[in-house]
mmCIF file of C-alpha atoms in Angstrom:
data_model
loop_
_atom_site.group_PDB
_atom_site.id
_atom_site.type_symbol
_atom_site.label_atom_id
_atom_site.label_comp_id
_atom_site.label_asym_id
_atom_site.label_seq_id
_atom_site.Cartn_x
_atom_site.Cartn_y
_atom_site.Cartn_z
ATOM 1 C CA UNK A 39 36.445 -11.931 9.902
ATOM 2 C CA UNK A 40 39.630 -10.339 11.166
ATOM 3 C CA UNK A 41 42.256 -11.108 8.456
ATOM 4 C CA UNK A 42 45.687 -10.194 10.163
ATOM 5 C CA UNK A 43 48.882 -10.357 8.279
ATOM 6 C CA UNK A 44 52.451 -9.985 9.968
ATOM 7 C CA UNK A 45 55.541 -8.543 8.709
ATOM 8 C CA UNK A 46 59.006 -7.252 9.734
ATOM 9 C CA UNK A 47 60.901 -10.543 10.461
ATOM 10 C CA UNK A 48 64.651 -11.269 9.411
ATOM 11 C CA UNK A 49 67.738 -11.754 10.579
ATOM 12 C CA UNK A 50 69.353 -9.585 13.719
ATOM 13 C CA UNK A 51 72.426 -10.244 15.314
ATOM 14 C CA UNK A 52 72.009 -10.699 19.924
ATOM 15 C CA UNK A 53 71.706 -7.357 20.805
ATOM 16 C CA UNK A 54 70.105 -5.557 17.974
ATOM 17 C CA UNK A 55 66.303 -4.912 17.076
ATOM 18 C CA UNK A 56 63.608 -5.398 15.071
ATOM 19 C CA UNK A 57 59.967 -4.517 15.168
ATOM 20 C CA UNK A 58 56.856 -6.401 13.658
ATOM 21 C CA UNK A 59 54.073 -5.333 12.311
ATOM 22 C CA UNK A 60 50.843 -6.946 11.892
ATOM 23 C CA UNK A 61 48.249 -4.894 10.168
ATOM 24 C CA UNK A 62 44.512 -6.087 10.615
ATOM 25 C CA UNK A 63 41.782 -5.383 8.310
ATOM 26 C CA UNK A 64 37.486 -6.944 8.264
ATOM 27 C CA UNK A 65 35.936 -6.393 11.209
ATOM 28 C CA UNK A 66 38.347 -4.639 12.855
ATOM 29 C CA UNK A 67 36.477 -2.297 15.053
ATOM 30 C CA UNK A 68 35.038 -5.705 17.271
ATOM 31 C CA UNK A 69 38.366 -6.309 18.272
ATOM 32 C CA UNK A 70 39.092 -6.218 22.564
ATOM 33 C CA UNK A 71 42.612 -7.489 21.895
ATOM 34 C CA UNK A 72 45.858 -8.523 19.767
ATOM 35 C CA UNK A 73 48.255 -10.546 20.933
ATOM 36 C CA UNK A 74 51.752 -10.915 19.959
ATOM 37 C CA UNK A 75 52.919 -15.343 20.178
ATOM 38 C CA UNK A 76 56.185 -17.213 19.280
ATOM 39 C CA UNK A 77 57.009 -20.404 18.462
ATOM 40 C CA UNK A 78 59.923 -22.549 18.378
ATOM 41 C CA UNK A 79 61.262 -25.147 16.250
ATOM 42 C CA UNK A 80 60.400 -28.054 18.324
ATOM 43 C CA UNK A 81 58.768 -26.567 21.628
ATOM 44 C CA UNK A 82 55.173 -24.796 22.334
ATOM 45 C CA UNK A 83 53.568 -21.261 20.989
ATOM 46 C CA UNK A 84 53.778 -19.071 23.857
ATOM 47 C CA UNK A 85 52.718 -15.976 24.434
ATOM 48 C CA UNK A 86 54.505 -12.840 24.273
ATOM 49 C CA UNK A 87 52.190 -9.523 24.842
ATOM 50 C CA UNK A 88 48.756 -8.279 24.209
ATOM 51 C CA UNK A 89 47.745 -4.957 24.225
ATOM 52 C CA UNK A 90 43.642 -3.820 24.559
ATOM 53 C CA UNK A 91 42.572 -2.365 21.626
ATOM 54 C CA UNK A 92 40.403 0.625 22.341
ATOM 55 C CA UNK A 93 42.375 1.441 26.478
ATOM 56 C CA UNK A 94 45.554 0.482 24.505
ATOM 57 C CA UNK A 95 46.766 -1.163 27.970
ATOM 58 C CA UNK A 96 49.643 -3.745 27.503
ATOM 59 C CA UNK A 97 50.469 -7.086 28.925
ATOM 60 C CA UNK A 98 53.865 -9.511 28.721
ATOM 61 C CA UNK A 99 55.558 -12.082 29.546
ATOM 62 C CA UNK A 100 58.245 -12.031 32.171
ATOM 63 C CA UNK A 101 60.831 -13.244 29.664
ATOM 64 C CA UNK A 102 59.939 -10.075 27.309
ATOM 65 C CA UNK A 103 59.221 -7.249 29.997
ATOM 66 C CA UNK A 104 61.671 -4.700 29.425
ATOM 67 C CA UNK A 105 63.237 -5.832 26.221
ATOM 68 C CA UNK A 106 59.595 -5.884 23.726
ATOM 69 C CA UNK A 107 57.225 -3.154 23.871
ATOM 70 C CA UNK A 108 53.997 -3.510 22.164
ATOM 71 C CA UNK A 109 51.748 -1.261 20.554
ATOM 72 C CA UNK A 110 48.665 -0.110 18.373
ATOM 73 C CA UNK A 111 47.568 2.582 15.799
ATOM 74 C CA UNK A 112 43.933 2.568 15.663
ATOM 75 C CA UNK A 113 43.629 4.774 12.533
ATOM 76 C CA UNK A 114 46.127 2.377 10.491
ATOM 77 C CA UNK A 115 44.314 -0.694 11.913
ATOM 78 C CA UNK A 116 47.864 -2.545 13.424
ATOM 79 C CA UNK A 117 49.710 -3.542 16.012
ATOM 80 C CA UNK A 118 53.253 -3.171 16.523
ATOM 81 C CA UNK A 119 55.989 -5.377 18.892
ATOM 82 C CA UNK A 120 59.408 -3.496 19.388
ATOM 83 C CA UNK A 121 61.968 -5.786 20.211
ATOM 84 C CA UNK A 122 65.128 -4.837 21.931
ATOM 85 C CA UNK A 123 68.181 -6.392 23.264
ATOM 86 C CA UNK A 124 67.290 -9.984 21.361
ATOM 87 C CA UNK A 125 68.643 -12.834 22.201
ATOM 88 C CA UNK A 126 69.156 -16.112 20.150
ATOM 89 C CA UNK A 127 66.330 -17.571 22.637
ATOM 90 C CA UNK A 128 64.237 -15.373 21.263
ATOM 91 C CA UNK A 129 64.815 -16.930 17.453
ATOM 92 C CA UNK A 130 61.001 -17.869 16.664
ATOM 93 C CA UNK A 131 57.759 -17.327 13.957
ATOM 94 C CA UNK A 132 55.967 -14.604 15.400
ATOM 95 C CA UNK A 133 52.509 -15.020 15.012
ATOM 96 C CA UNK A 134 49.757 -12.181 15.702
ATOM 97 C CA UNK A 135 46.260 -12.694 17.009
ATOM 98 C CA UNK A 136 42.987 -10.953 17.508
ATOM 99 C CA UNK A 137 39.989 -11.456 20.837
ATOM 100 C CA UNK A 138 36.972 -10.052 19.327
ATOM 101 C CA UNK A 139 35.159 -11.515 22.389
ATOM 102 C CA UNK A 140 37.135 -10.360 25.013
ATOM 103 C CA UNK A 141 37.710 -13.496 26.767
ATOM 104 C CA UNK A 142 41.551 -14.247 25.839
ATOM 105 C CA UNK A 143 41.079 -16.317 23.292
ATOM 106 C CA UNK A 144 42.709 -15.731 20.412
ATOM 107 C CA UNK A 145 39.280 -15.776 17.204
ATOM 108 C CA UNK A 146 41.923 -14.861 14.522
ATOM 109 C CA UNK A 147 45.380 -15.479 13.333
ATOM 110 C CA UNK A 148 48.070 -14.180 11.248
ATOM 111 C CA UNK A 149 50.346 -16.676 9.154
ATOM 112 C CA UNK A 150 53.499 -15.725 11.391
ATOM 113 C CA UNK A 151 56.770 -13.611 10.193
ATOM 114 C CA UNK A 152 60.254 -15.864 11.258
ATOM 115 C CA UNK A 153 62.503 -13.750 13.535
ATOM 116 C CA UNK A 154 65.892 -15.391 13.761
ATOM 117 C CA UNK A 155 68.633 -14.159 16.223
ATOM 118 C CA UNK A 156 72.045 -15.250 16.067
ATOM 119 C CA UNK A 157 74.668 -15.223 17.845
#
């Protein structure tokens, strides 16, 4: 089992920045990937970014590439999402997730943190 807890959401003006954190606990040694997903009101959940837990390789959705940066601190069992140049369309509940089987299907999810970007 892996438990995930997000923090760092809030209200920010367009063009501003926020950094989300996701602290993992439990069987963290079994994680292959950690990722961020988001779901805006009335929309389906979408992938934002992921990072390889051991190697640190990253992958981004086109919609956030160049604006968001995912990183991890293995010693703290924490993954971060630095979000710059935020847009109103980035408004969503952001959830972190962990893949413990290496098949790109996330097995564990946090409860989420709300990010609201005002225009």
